[in-house]
């Protein structure tokens, strides 16, 4: 089975995957990217309502196969808060 590499990060920095994960196909790489973004966002939201996270999946040749970006843009309706 092929090995895929998942790079993740935010605007201020990123992490490259050097080990990779053996997955059955590219679709599984997409699912891994989306699941990872959801986990990162859940752990990272702490009072900052303006954040973005990204994930990209590479094959063992270094070709980017999939990119995803998750953006949180929240605000209070009553600006006085």
mmCIF file with all atom_site columns, N, CA and C in Angstrom:
data_model
loop_
_atom_site.group_PDB
_atom_site.id
_atom_site.type_symbol
_atom_site.label_atom_id
_atom_site.label_alt_id
_atom_site.label_comp_id
_atom_site.label_asym_id
_atom_site.label_entity_id
_atom_site.label_seq_id
_atom_site.pdbx_PDB_ins_code
_atom_site.Cartn_x
_atom_site.Cartn_y
_atom_site.Cartn_z
_atom_site.occupancy
_atom_site.B_iso_or_equiv
_atom_site.pdbx_formal_charge
_atom_site.auth_seq_id
_atom_site.auth_comp_id
_atom_site.auth_asym_id
_atom_site.auth_atom_id
_atom_site.pdbx_PDB_model_num
ATOM 1   N N  . UNK A 1 1  ? 0.849   -1.189 0.000  1.00 0.00 ? 1  UNK A N  1
ATOM 2   C CA . UNK A 1 1  ? 0.000   0.000  0.000  1.00 0.00 ? 1  UNK A CA 1
ATOM 3   C C  . UNK A 1 1  ? 0.891   1.248  0.000  1.00 0.00 ? 1  UNK A C  1
ATOM 4   N N  . UNK A 1 2  ? 0.403   2.320  -0.616 1.00 0.00 ? 2  UNK A N  1
ATOM 5   C CA . UNK A 1 2  ? 1.202   3.545  -0.712 1.00 0.00 ? 2  UNK A CA 1
ATOM 6   C C  . UNK A 1 2  ? 1.269   4.311  0.613  1.00 0.00 ? 2  UNK A C  1
ATOM 7   N N  . UNK A 1 3  ? 2.290   5.137  0.720  1.00 0.00 ? 3  UNK A N  1
ATOM 8   C CA . UNK A 1 3  ? 2.505   5.989  1.887  1.00 0.00 ? 3  UNK A CA 1
ATOM 9   C C  . UNK A 1 3  ? 2.156   7.429  1.502  1.00 0.00 ? 3  UNK A C  1
ATOM 10  N N  . UNK A 1 4  ? 1.413   8.087  2.397  1.00 0.00 ? 4  UNK A N  1
ATOM 11  C CA . UNK A 1 4  ? 1.013   9.475  2.194  1.00 0.00 ? 4  UNK A CA 1
ATOM 12  C C  . UNK A 1 4  ? 1.518   10.318 3.354  1.00 0.00 ? 4  UNK A C  1
ATOM 13  N N  . UNK A 1 5  ? 1.792   11.575 3.062  1.00 0.00 ? 5  UNK A N  1
ATOM 14  C CA . UNK A 1 5  ? 2.363   12.494 4.043  1.00 0.00 ? 5  UNK A CA 1
ATOM 15  C C  . UNK A 1 5  ? 1.398   13.642 4.257  1.00 0.00 ? 5  UNK A C  1
ATOM 16  N N  . UNK A 1 6  ? 1.112   13.935 5.517  1.00 0.00 ? 6  UNK A N  1
ATOM 17  C CA . UNK A 1 6  ? 0.133   14.955 5.877  1.00 0.00 ? 6  UNK A CA 1
ATOM 18  C C  . UNK A 1 6  ? 0.847   16.137 6.528  1.00 0.00 ? 6  UNK A C  1
ATOM 19  N N  . UNK A 1 7  ? 0.850   17.264 5.850  1.00 0.00 ? 7  UNK A N  1
ATOM 20  C CA . UNK A 1 7  ? 1.422   18.495 6.393  1.00 0.00 ? 7  UNK A CA 1
ATOM 21  C C  . UNK A 1 7  ? 0.283   19.357 6.917  1.00 0.00 ? 7  UNK A C  1
ATOM 22  N N  . UNK A 1 8  ? 0.446   19.905 8.124  1.00 0.00 ? 8  UNK A N  1
ATOM 23  C CA . UNK A 1 8  ? -0.612  20.703 8.735  1.00 0.00 ? 8  UNK A CA 1
ATOM 24  C C  . UNK A 1 8  ? -0.023  21.988 9.299  1.00 0.00 ? 8  UNK A C  1
ATOM 25  N N  . UNK A 1 9  ? -0.899  22.986 9.504  1.00 0.00 ? 9  UNK A N  1
ATOM 26  C CA . UNK A 1 9  ? -0.420  24.212 10.113 1.00 0.00 ? 9  UNK A CA 1
ATOM 27  C C  . UNK A 1 9  ? -1.462  25.298 10.159 1.00 0.00 ? 9  UNK A C  1
ATOM 28  N N  . UNK A 1 10 ? -0.985  26.444 10.639 1.00 0.00 ? 10 UNK A N  1
ATOM 29  C CA . UNK A 1 10 ? -1.763  27.666 10.696 1.00 0.00 ? 10 UNK A CA 1
ATOM 30  C C  . UNK A 1 10 ? -0.951  28.741 9.986  1.00 0.00 ? 10 UNK A C  1
ATOM 31  N N  . UNK A 1 11 ? -1.512  29.944 9.944  1.00 0.00 ? 11 UNK A N  1
ATOM 32  C CA . UNK A 1 11 ? -0.843  31.047 9.267  1.00 0.00 ? 11 UNK A CA 1
ATOM 33  C C  . UNK A 1 11 ? 0.570   31.260 9.803  1.00 0.00 ? 11 UNK A C  1
ATOM 34  N N  . UNK A 1 12 ? 0.754   31.135 11.117 1.00 0.00 ? 12 UNK A N  1
ATOM 35  C CA . UNK A 1 12 ? 2.043   31.438 11.717 1.00 0.00 ? 12 UNK A CA 1
ATOM 36  C C  . UNK A 1 12 ? 3.027   30.273 11.709 1.00 0.00 ? 12 UNK A C  1
ATOM 37  N N  . UNK A 1 13 ? 2.660   29.134 11.168 1.00 0.00 ? 13 UNK A N  1
ATOM 38  C CA . UNK A 1 13 ? 3.623   28.041 11.117 1.00 0.00 ? 13 UNK A CA 1
ATOM 39  C C  . UNK A 1 13 ? 2.996   26.747 10.647 1.00 0.00 ? 13 UNK A C  1
ATOM 40  N N  . UNK A 1 14 ? 3.859   25.828 10.258 1.00 0.00 ? 14 UNK A N  1
ATOM 41  C CA . UNK A 1 14 ? 3.360   24.551 9.780  1.00 0.00 ? 14 UNK A CA 1
ATOM 42  C C  . UNK A 1 14 ? 4.303   23.430 10.212 1.00 0.00 ? 14 UNK A C  1
ATOM 43  N N  . UNK A 1 15 ? 3.806   22.215 10.079 1.00 0.00 ? 15 UNK A N  1
ATOM 44  C CA . UNK A 1 15 ? 4.571   21.024 10.405 1.00 0.00 ? 15 UNK A CA 1
ATOM 45  C C  . UNK A 1 15 ? 4.552   20.098 9.208  1.00 0.00 ? 15 UNK A C  1
ATOM 46  N N  . UNK A 1 16 ? 5.729   19.664 8.789  1.00 0.00 ? 16 UNK A N  1
ATOM 47  C CA . UNK A 1 16 ? 5.832   18.714 7.682  1.00 0.00 ? 16 UNK A CA 1
ATOM 48  C C  . UNK A 1 16 ? 5.924   17.297 8.230  1.00 0.00 ? 16 UNK A C  1
ATOM 49  N N  . UNK A 1 17 ? 5.225   16.408 7.591  1.00 0.00 ? 17 UNK A N  1
ATOM 50  C CA . UNK A 1 17 ? 5.226   15.002 7.966  1.00 0.00 ? 17 UNK A CA 1
ATOM 51  C C  . UNK A 1 17 ? 6.387   14.319 7.263  1.00 0.00 ? 17 UNK A C  1
ATOM 52  N N  . UNK A 1 18 ? 7.357   13.835 8.026  1.00 0.00 ? 18 UNK A N  1
ATOM 53  C CA . UNK A 1 18 ? 8.512   13.143 7.441  1.00 0.00 ? 18 UNK A CA 1
ATOM 54  C C  . UNK A 1 18 ? 8.350   11.627 7.454  1.00 0.00 ? 18 UNK A C  1
ATOM 55  N N  . UNK A 1 19 ? 7.442   11.120 8.297  1.00 0.00 ? 19 UNK A N  1
ATOM 56  C CA . UNK A 1 19 ? 7.273   9.674  8.428  1.00 0.00 ? 19 UNK A CA 1
ATOM 57  C C  . UNK A 1 19 ? 6.226   9.120  7.473  1.00 0.00 ? 19 UNK A C  1
ATOM 58  N N  . UNK A 1 20 ? 5.128   9.846  7.306  1.00 0.00 ? 20 UNK A N  1
ATOM 59  C CA . UNK A 1 20 ? 4.050   9.382  6.444  1.00 0.00 ? 20 UNK A CA 1
ATOM 60  C C  . UNK A 1 20 ? 3.199   8.314  7.099  1.00 0.00 ? 20 UNK A C  1
ATOM 61  N N  . UNK A 1 21 ? 2.119   7.988  6.423  1.00 0.00 ? 21 UNK A N  1
ATOM 62  C CA . UNK A 1 21 ? 1.171   6.987  6.886  1.00 0.00 ? 21 UNK A CA 1
ATOM 63  C C  . UNK A 1 21 ? 0.803   6.101  5.712  1.00 0.00 ? 21 UNK A C  1
ATOM 64  N N  . UNK A 1 22 ? 0.809   4.810  5.927  1.00 0.00 ? 22 UNK A N  1
ATOM 65  C CA . UNK A 1 22 ? 0.398   3.878  4.879  1.00 0.00 ? 22 UNK A CA 1
ATOM 66  C C  . UNK A 1 22 ? -1.127  3.868  4.845  1.00 0.00 ? 22 UNK A C  1
ATOM 67  N N  . UNK A 1 23 ? -1.661  4.176  3.679  1.00 0.00 ? 23 UNK A N  1
ATOM 68  C CA . UNK A 1 23 ? -3.109  4.245  3.490  1.00 0.00 ? 23 UNK A CA 1
ATOM 69  C C  . UNK A 1 23 ? -3.478  3.504  2.210  1.00 0.00 ? 23 UNK A C  1
ATOM 70  N N  . UNK A 1 24 ? -4.718  3.044  2.106  1.00 0.00 ? 24 UNK A N  1
ATOM 71  C CA . UNK A 1 24 ? -5.102  2.270  0.921  1.00 0.00 ? 24 UNK A CA 1
ATOM 72  C C  . UNK A 1 24 ? -5.168  3.086  -0.377 1.00 0.00 ? 24 UNK A C  1
ATOM 73  N N  . UNK A 1 25 ? -5.484  4.407  -0.263 1.00 0.00 ? 25 UNK A N  1
ATOM 74  C CA . UNK A 1 25 ? -5.630  5.196  -1.487 1.00 0.00 ? 25 UNK A CA 1
ATOM 75  C C  . UNK A 1 25 ? -5.667  6.699  -1.151 1.00 0.00 ? 25 UNK A C  1
ATOM 76  N N  . UNK A 1 26 ? -5.750  7.522  -2.180 1.00 0.00 ? 26 UNK A N  1
ATOM 77  C CA . UNK A 1 26 ? -5.783  8.977  -2.014 1.00 0.00 ? 26 UNK A CA 1
ATOM 78  C C  . UNK A 1 26 ? -7.015  9.435  -1.246 1.00 0.00 ? 26 UNK A C  1
ATOM 79  N N  . UNK A 1 27 ? -8.140  8.771  -1.442 1.00 0.00 ? 27 UNK A N  1
ATOM 80  C CA . UNK A 1 27 ? -9.362  9.143  -0.727 1.00 0.00 ? 27 UNK A CA 1
ATOM 81  C C  . UNK A 1 27 ? -9.176  9.004  0.782  1.00 0.00 ? 27 UNK A C  1
ATOM 82  N N  . UNK A 1 28 ? -8.433  8.003  1.201  1.00 0.00 ? 28 UNK A N  1
ATOM 83  C CA . UNK A 1 28 ? -8.142  7.831  2.628  1.00 0.00 ? 28 UNK A CA 1
ATOM 84  C C  . UNK A 1 28 ? -7.242  8.960  3.114  1.00 0.00 ? 28 UNK A C  1
ATOM 85  N N  . UNK A 1 29 ? -6.369  9.453  2.258  1.00 0.00 ? 29 UNK A N  1
ATOM 86  C CA . UNK A 1 29 ? -5.540  10.607 2.595  1.00 0.00 ? 29 UNK A CA 1
ATOM 87  C C  . UNK A 1 29 ? -6.385  11.851 2.800  1.00 0.00 ? 29 UNK A C  1
ATOM 88  N N  . UNK A 1 30 ? -7.380  12.040 1.961  1.00 0.00 ? 30 UNK A N  1
ATOM 89  C CA . UNK A 1 30 ? -8.316  13.158 2.108  1.00 0.00 ? 30 UNK A CA 1
ATOM 90  C C  . UNK A 1 30 ? -9.043  13.060 3.441  1.00 0.00 ? 30 UNK A C  1
ATOM 91  N N  . UNK A 1 31 ? -9.546  11.890 3.766  1.00 0.00 ? 31 UNK A N  1
ATOM 92  C CA . UNK A 1 31 ? -10.253 11.700 5.044  1.00 0.00 ? 31 UNK A CA 1
ATOM 93  C C  . UNK A 1 31 ? -9.334  11.987 6.223  1.00 0.00 ? 31 UNK A C  1
ATOM 94  N N  . UNK A 1 32 ? -8.096  11.543 6.146  1.00 0.00 ? 32 UNK A N  1
ATOM 95  C CA . UNK A 1 32 ? -7.131  11.813 7.209  1.00 0.00 ? 32 UNK A CA 1
ATOM 96  C C  . UNK A 1 32 ? -6.916  13.307 7.367  1.00 0.00 ? 32 UNK A C  1
ATOM 97  N N  . UNK A 1 33 ? -6.789  14.026 6.262  1.00 0.00 ? 33 UNK A N  1
ATOM 98  C CA . UNK A 1 33 ? -6.594  15.479 6.317  1.00 0.00 ? 33 UNK A CA 1
ATOM 99  C C  . UNK A 1 33 ? -7.783  16.168 6.973  1.00 0.00 ? 33 UNK A C  1
ATOM 100 N N  . UNK A 1 34 ? -8.985  15.812 6.569  1.00 0.00 ? 34 UNK A N  1
ATOM 101 C CA . UNK A 1 34 ? -10.180 16.453 7.119  1.00 0.00 ? 34 UNK A CA 1
ATOM 102 C C  . UNK A 1 34 ? -10.384 16.116 8.589  1.00 0.00 ? 34 UNK A C  1
ATOM 103 N N  . UNK A 1 35 ? -10.168 14.866 8.959  1.00 0.00 ? 35 UNK A N  1
ATOM 104 C CA . UNK A 1 35 ? -10.277 14.477 10.369 1.00 0.00 ? 35 UNK A CA 1
ATOM 105 C C  . UNK A 1 35 ? -9.247  15.212 11.227 1.00 0.00 ? 35 UNK A C  1
ATOM 106 N N  . UNK A 1 36 ? -8.039  15.334 10.717 1.00 0.00 ? 36 UNK A N  1
ATOM 107 C CA . UNK A 1 36 ? -6.981  16.018 11.453 1.00 0.00 ? 36 UNK A CA 1
ATOM 108 C C  . UNK A 1 36 ? -7.306  17.492 11.627 1.00 0.00 ? 36 UNK A C  1
ATOM 109 N N  . UNK A 1 37 ? -7.813  18.146 10.586 1.00 0.00 ? 37 UNK A N  1
ATOM 110 C CA . UNK A 1 37 ? -8.206  19.555 10.714 1.00 0.00 ? 37 UNK A CA 1
ATOM 111 C C  . UNK A 1 37 ? -9.274  19.739 11.781 1.00 0.00 ? 37 UNK A C  1
ATOM 112 N N  . UNK A 1 38 ? -10.251 18.869 11.811 1.00 0.00 ? 38 UNK A N  1
ATOM 113 C CA . UNK A 1 38 ? -11.306 18.965 12.818 1.00 0.00 ? 38 UNK A CA 1
ATOM 114 C C  . UNK A 1 38 ? -10.739 18.803 14.226 1.00 0.00 ? 38 UNK A C  1
ATOM 115 N N  . UNK A 1 39 ? -9.826  17.877 14.414 1.00 0.00 ? 39 UNK A N  1
ATOM 116 C CA . UNK A 1 39 ? -9.208  17.671 15.721 1.00 0.00 ? 39 UNK A CA 1
ATOM 117 C C  . UNK A 1 39 ? -8.372  18.875 16.138 1.00 0.00 ? 39 UNK A C  1
ATOM 118 N N  . UNK A 1 40 ? -7.595  19.414 15.221 1.00 0.00 ? 40 UNK A N  1
ATOM 119 C CA . UNK A 1 40 ? -6.753  20.577 15.527 1.00 0.00 ? 40 UNK A CA 1
ATOM 120 C C  . UNK A 1 40 ? -7.621  21.770 15.896 1.00 0.00 ? 40 UNK A C  1
ATOM 121 N N  . UNK A 1 41 ? -8.654  22.021 15.137 1.00 0.00 ? 41 UNK A N  1
ATOM 122 C CA . UNK A 1 41 ? -9.535  23.159 15.401 1.00 0.00 ? 41 UNK A CA 1
ATOM 123 C C  . UNK A 1 41 ? -10.202 23.015 16.761 1.00 0.00 ? 41 UNK A C  1
ATOM 124 N N  . UNK A 1 42 ? -10.668 21.825 17.078 1.00 0.00 ? 42 UNK A N  1
ATOM 125 C CA . UNK A 1 42 ? -11.335 21.603 18.360 1.00 0.00 ? 42 UNK A CA 1
ATOM 126 C C  . UNK A 1 42 ? -10.400 21.905 19.522 1.00 0.00 ? 42 UNK A C  1
ATOM 127 N N  . UNK A 1 43 ? -9.135  21.543 19.399 1.00 0.00 ? 43 UNK A N  1
ATOM 128 C CA . UNK A 1 43 ? -8.163  21.784 20.475 1.00 0.00 ? 43 UNK A CA 1
ATOM 129 C C  . UNK A 1 43 ? -7.635  23.218 20.484 1.00 0.00 ? 43 UNK A C  1
ATOM 130 N N  . UNK A 1 44 ? -7.695  23.910 19.361 1.00 0.00 ? 44 UNK A N  1
ATOM 131 C CA . UNK A 1 44 ? -7.051  25.214 19.231 1.00 0.00 ? 44 UNK A CA 1
ATOM 132 C C  . UNK A 1 44 ? -7.939  26.412 19.532 1.00 0.00 ? 44 UNK A C  1
ATOM 133 N N  . UNK A 1 45 ? -9.241  26.242 19.484 1.00 0.00 ? 45 UNK A N  1
ATOM 134 C CA . UNK A 1 45 ? -10.142 27.379 19.673 1.00 0.00 ? 45 UNK A CA 1
ATOM 135 C C  . UNK A 1 45 ? -10.193 27.719 21.148 1.00 0.00 ? 45 UNK A C  1
ATOM 136 N N  . UNK A 1 46 ? -9.575  28.842 21.492 1.00 0.00 ? 46 UNK A N  1
ATOM 137 C CA . UNK A 1 46 ? -9.555  29.298 22.880 1.00 0.00 ? 46 UNK A CA 1
ATOM 138 C C  . UNK A 1 46 ? -9.613  30.823 22.888 1.00 0.00 ? 46 UNK A C  1
ATOM 139 N N  . UNK A 1 47 ? -10.788 31.362 22.634 1.00 0.00 ? 47 UNK A N  1
ATOM 140 C CA . UNK A 1 47 ? -10.952 32.803 22.692 1.00 0.00 ? 47 UNK A CA 1
ATOM 141 C C  . UNK A 1 47 ? -10.600 33.553 21.430 1.00 0.00 ? 47 UNK A C  1
ATOM 142 N N  . UNK A 1 48 ? -10.021 32.895 20.452 1.00 0.00 ? 48 UNK A N  1
ATOM 143 C CA . UNK A 1 48 ? -9.665  33.553 19.203 1.00 0.00 ? 48 UNK A CA 1
ATOM 144 C C  . UNK A 1 48 ? -10.665 33.135 18.134 1.00 0.00 ? 48 UNK A C  1
ATOM 145 N N  . UNK A 1 49 ? -11.513 34.070 17.745 1.00 0.00 ? 49 UNK A N  1
ATOM 146 C CA . UNK A 1 49 ? -12.563 33.758 16.773 1.00 0.00 ? 49 UNK A CA 1
ATOM 147 C C  . UNK A 1 49 ? -12.149 33.972 15.321 1.00 0.00 ? 49 UNK A C  1
ATOM 148 N N  . UNK A 1 50 ? -10.874 34.243 15.087 1.00 0.00 ? 50 UNK A N  1
ATOM 149 C CA . UNK A 1 50 ? -10.379 34.442 13.723 1.00 0.00 ? 50 UNK A CA 1
ATOM 150 C C  . UNK A 1 50 ? -9.156  33.556 13.536 1.00 0.00 ? 50 UNK A C  1
ATOM 151 N N  . UNK A 1 51 ? -9.374  32.359 13.039 1.00 0.00 ? 51 UNK A N  1
ATOM 152 C CA . UNK A 1 51 ? -8.271  31.425 12.856 1.00 0.00 ? 51 UNK A CA 1
ATOM 153 C C  . UNK A 1 51 ? -8.463  30.627 11.574 1.00 0.00 ? 51 UNK A C  1
ATOM 154 N N  . UNK A 1 52 ? -7.356  30.162 11.037 1.00 0.00 ? 52 UNK A N  1
ATOM 155 C CA . UNK A 1 52 ? -7.390  29.264 9.884  1.00 0.00 ? 52 UNK A CA 1
ATOM 156 C C  . UNK A 1 52 ? -6.358  28.167 10.078 1.00 0.00 ? 52 UNK A C  1
ATOM 157 N N  . UNK A 1 53 ? -6.701  26.985 9.624  1.00 0.00 ? 53 UNK A N  1
ATOM 158 C CA . UNK A 1 53 ? -5.798  25.851 9.646  1.00 0.00 ? 53 UNK A CA 1
ATOM 159 C C  . UNK A 1 53 ? -5.781  25.235 8.263  1.00 0.00 ? 53 UNK A C  1
ATOM 160 N N  . UNK A 1 54 ? -4.682  24.603 7.908  1.00 0.00 ? 54 UNK A N  1
ATOM 161 C CA . UNK A 1 54 ? -4.622  23.954 6.606  1.00 0.00 ? 54 UNK A CA 1
ATOM 162 C C  . UNK A 1 54 ? -3.997  22.570 6.741  1.00 0.00 ? 54 UNK A C  1
ATOM 163 N N  . UNK A 1 55 ? -4.282  21.745 5.772  1.00 0.00 ? 55 UNK A N  1
ATOM 164 C CA . UNK A 1 55 ? -3.678  20.419 5.680  1.00 0.00 ? 55 UNK A CA 1
ATOM 165 C C  . UNK A 1 55 ? -3.465  20.105 4.206  1.00 0.00 ? 55 UNK A C  1
ATOM 166 N N  . UNK A 1 56 ? -2.372  19.458 3.927  1.00 0.00 ? 56 UNK A N  1
ATOM 167 C CA . UNK A 1 56 ? -2.140  18.994 2.561  1.00 0.00 ? 56 UNK A CA 1
ATOM 168 C C  . UNK A 1 56 ? -1.584  17.576 2.605  1.00 0.00 ? 56 UNK A C  1
ATOM 169 N N  . UNK A 1 57 ? -1.948  16.810 1.610  1.00 0.00 ? 57 UNK A N  1
ATOM 170 C CA . UNK A 1 57 ? -1.532  15.416 1.508  1.00 0.00 ? 57 UNK A CA 1
ATOM 171 C C  . UNK A 1 57 ? -0.582  15.291 0.322  1.00 0.00 ? 57 UNK A C  1
ATOM 172 N N  . UNK A 1 58 ? 0.577   14.686 0.583  1.00 0.00 ? 58 UNK A N  1
ATOM 173 C CA . UNK A 1 58 ? 1.571   14.434 -0.464 1.00 0.00 ? 58 UNK A CA 1
ATOM 174 C C  . UNK A 1 58 ? 1.744   12.941 -0.667 1.00 0.00 ? 58 UNK A C  1
ATOM 175 N N  . UNK A 1 59 ? 2.125   12.567 -1.871 1.00 0.00 ? 59 UNK A N  1
ATOM 176 C CA . UNK A 1 59 ? 2.478   11.172 -2.118 1.00 0.00 ? 59 UNK A CA 1
ATOM 177 C C  . UNK A 1 59 ? 3.968   10.971 -1.830 1.00 0.00 ? 59 UNK A C  1
ATOM 178 N N  . UNK A 1 60 ? 4.462   9.766  -2.020 1.00 0.00 ? 60 UNK A N  1
ATOM 179 C CA . UNK A 1 60 ? 5.864   9.486  -1.699 1.00 0.00 ? 60 UNK A CA 1
ATOM 180 C C  . UNK A 1 60 ? 6.850   10.113 -2.688 1.00 0.00 ? 60 UNK A C  1
ATOM 181 N N  . UNK A 1 61 ? 6.339   10.711 -3.752 1.00 0.00 ? 61 UNK A N  1
ATOM 182 C CA . UNK A 1 61 ? 7.180   11.442 -4.708 1.00 0.00 ? 61 UNK A CA 1
ATOM 183 C C  . UNK A 1 61 ? 7.238   12.939 -4.392 1.00 0.00 ? 61 UNK A C  1
ATOM 184 N N  . UNK A 1 62 ? 6.467   13.361 -3.374 1.00 0.00 ? 62 UNK A N  1
ATOM 185 C CA . UNK A 1 62 ? 6.432   14.770 -2.997 1.00 0.00 ? 62 UNK A CA 1
ATOM 186 C C  . UNK A 1 62 ? 5.359   15.577 -3.701 1.00 0.00 ? 62 UNK A C  1
ATOM 187 N N  . UNK A 1 63 ? 4.533   14.938 -4.496 1.00 0.00 ? 63 UNK A N  1
ATOM 188 C CA . UNK A 1 63 ? 3.463   15.630 -5.209 1.00 0.00 ? 63 UNK A CA 1
ATOM 189 C C  . UNK A 1 63 ? 2.288   15.890 -4.268 1.00 0.00 ? 63 UNK A C  1
ATOM 190 N N  . UNK A 1 64 ? 1.823   17.126 -4.220 1.00 0.00 ? 64 UNK A N  1
ATOM 191 C CA . UNK A 1 64 ? 0.650   17.449 -3.414 1.00 0.00 ? 64 UNK A CA 1
ATOM 192 C C  . UNK A 1 64 ? -0.586  16.948 -4.143 1.00 0.00 ? 64 UNK A C  1
ATOM 193 N N  . UNK A 1 65 ? -1.354  16.125 -3.433 1.00 0.00 ? 65 UNK A N  1
ATOM 194 C CA . UNK A 1 65 ? -2.544  15.507 -4.016 1.00 0.00 ? 65 UNK A CA 1
ATOM 195 C C  . UNK A 1 65 ? -3.830  16.177 -3.578 1.00 0.00 ? 65 UNK A C  1
ATOM 196 N N  . UNK A 1 66 ? -3.816  16.722 -2.370 1.00 0.00 ? 66 UNK A N  1
ATOM 197 C CA . UNK A 1 66 ? -5.042  17.288 -1.801 1.00 0.00 ? 66 UNK A CA 1
ATOM 198 C C  . UNK A 1 66 ? -4.673  18.402 -0.837 1.00 0.00 ? 66 UNK A C  1
ATOM 199 N N  . UNK A 1 67 ? -5.456  19.481 -0.861 1.00 0.00 ? 67 UNK A N  1
ATOM 200 C CA . UNK A 1 67 ? -5.286  20.587 0.079  1.00 0.00 ? 67 UNK A CA 1
ATOM 201 C C  . UNK A 1 67 ? -6.647  20.926 0.670  1.00 0.00 ? 67 UNK A C  1
ATOM 202 N N  . UNK A 1 68 ? -6.647  21.253 1.964  1.00 0.00 ? 68 UNK A N  1
ATOM 203 C CA . UNK A 1 68 ? -7.881  21.673 2.619  1.00 0.00 ? 68 UNK A CA 1
ATOM 204 C C  . UNK A 1 68 ? -7.548  22.806 3.576  1.00 0.00 ? 68 UNK A C  1
ATOM 205 N N  . UNK A 1 69 ? -8.495  23.724 3.730  1.00 0.00 ? 69 UNK A N  1
ATOM 206 C CA . UNK A 1 69 ? -8.344  24.840 4.647  1.00 0.00 ? 69 UNK A CA 1
ATOM 207 C C  . UNK A 1 69 ? -9.634  24.967 5.446  1.00 0.00 ? 69 UNK A C  1
ATOM 208 N N  . UNK A 1 70 ? -9.492  25.117 6.743  1.00 0.00 ? 70 UNK A N  1
ATOM 209 C CA . UNK A 1 70 ? -10.626 25.296 7.635  1.00 0.00 ? 70 UNK A CA 1
ATOM 210 C C  . UNK A 1 70 ? -10.482 26.661 8.279  1.00 0.00 ? 70 UNK A C  1
ATOM 211 N N  . UNK A 1 71 ? -11.500 27.506 8.134  1.00 0.00 ? 71 UNK A N  1
ATOM 212 C CA . UNK A 1 71 ? -11.443 28.869 8.654  1.00 0.00 ? 71 UNK A CA 1
ATOM 213 C C  . UNK A 1 71 ? -12.563 29.103 9.654  1.00 0.00 ? 71 UNK A C  1
ATOM 214 N N  . UNK A 1 72 ? -12.188 29.678 10.785 1.00 0.00 ? 72 UNK A N  1
ATOM 215 C CA . UNK A 1 72 ? -13.151 30.109 11.788 1.00 0.00 ? 72 UNK A CA 1
ATOM 216 C C  . UNK A 1 72 ? -13.212 31.626 11.721 1.00 0.00 ? 72 UNK A C  1
ATOM 217 N N  . UNK A 1 73 ? -14.386 32.156 11.512 1.00 0.00 ? 73 UNK A N  1
ATOM 218 C CA . UNK A 1 73 ? -14.583 33.599 11.486 1.00 0.00 ? 73 UNK A CA 1
ATOM 219 C C  . UNK A 1 73 ? -15.835 33.901 12.295 1.00 0.00 ? 73 UNK A C  1
ATOM 220 N N  . UNK A 1 74 ? -15.633 34.200 13.572 1.00 0.00 ? 74 UNK A N  1
ATOM 221 C CA . UNK A 1 74 ? -16.761 34.462 14.455 1.00 0.00 ? 74 UNK A CA 1
ATOM 222 C C  . UNK A 1 74 ? -16.709 35.872 15.014 1.00 0.00 ? 74 UNK A C  1
ATOM 223 N N  . UNK A 1 75 ? -17.867 36.365 15.417 1.00 0.00 ? 75 UNK A N  1
ATOM 224 C CA . UNK A 1 75 ? -17.920 37.679 16.048 1.00 0.00 ? 75 UNK A CA 1
ATOM 225 C C  . UNK A 1 75 ? -19.189 37.785 16.864 1.00 0.00 ? 75 UNK A C  1
ATOM 226 N N  . UNK A 1 76 ? -19.131 38.584 17.900 1.00 0.00 ? 76 UNK A N  1
ATOM 227 C CA . UNK A 1 76 ? -20.304 38.891 18.703 1.00 0.00 ? 76 UNK A CA 1
ATOM 228 C C  . UNK A 1 76 ? -21.203 39.832 17.925 1.00 0.00 ? 76 UNK A C  1
ATOM 229 N N  . UNK A 1 77 ? -22.482 39.635 17.983 1.00 0.00 ? 77 UNK A N  1
ATOM 230 C CA . UNK A 1 77 ? -23.414 40.546 17.311 1.00 0.00 ? 77 UNK A CA 1
ATOM 231 C C  . UNK A 1 77 ? -23.491 41.891 18.025 1.00 0.00 ? 77 UNK A C  1
ATOM 232 N N  . UNK A 1 78 ? -23.332 41.868 19.323 1.00 0.00 ? 78 UNK A N  1
ATOM 233 C CA . UNK A 1 78 ? -23.287 43.086 20.122 1.00 0.00 ? 78 UNK A CA 1
ATOM 234 C C  . UNK A 1 78 ? -21.816 43.454 20.296 1.00 0.00 ? 78 UNK A C  1
ATOM 235 N N  . UNK A 1 79 ? -21.321 44.411 19.542 1.00 0.00 ? 79 UNK A N  1
ATOM 236 C CA . UNK A 1 79 ? -19.902 44.776 19.552 1.00 0.00 ? 79 UNK A CA 1
ATOM 237 C C  . UNK A 1 79 ? -19.390 45.235 20.908 1.00 0.00 ? 79 UNK A C  1
ATOM 238 N N  . UNK A 1 80 ? -20.285 45.532 21.852 1.00 0.00 ? 80 UNK A N  1
ATOM 239 C CA . UNK A 1 80 ? -19.865 46.008 23.156 1.00 0.00 ? 80 UNK A CA 1
ATOM 240 C C  . UNK A 1 80 ? -19.354 44.920 24.088 1.00 0.00 ? 80 UNK A C  1
ATOM 241 N N  . UNK A 1 81 ? -19.345 43.682 23.670 1.00 0.00 ? 81 UNK A N  1
ATOM 242 C CA . UNK A 1 81 ? -18.883 42.576 24.528 1.00 0.00 ? 81 UNK A CA 1
ATOM 243 C C  . UNK A 1 81 ? -17.405 42.482 24.564 1.00 0.00 ? 81 UNK A C  1
#
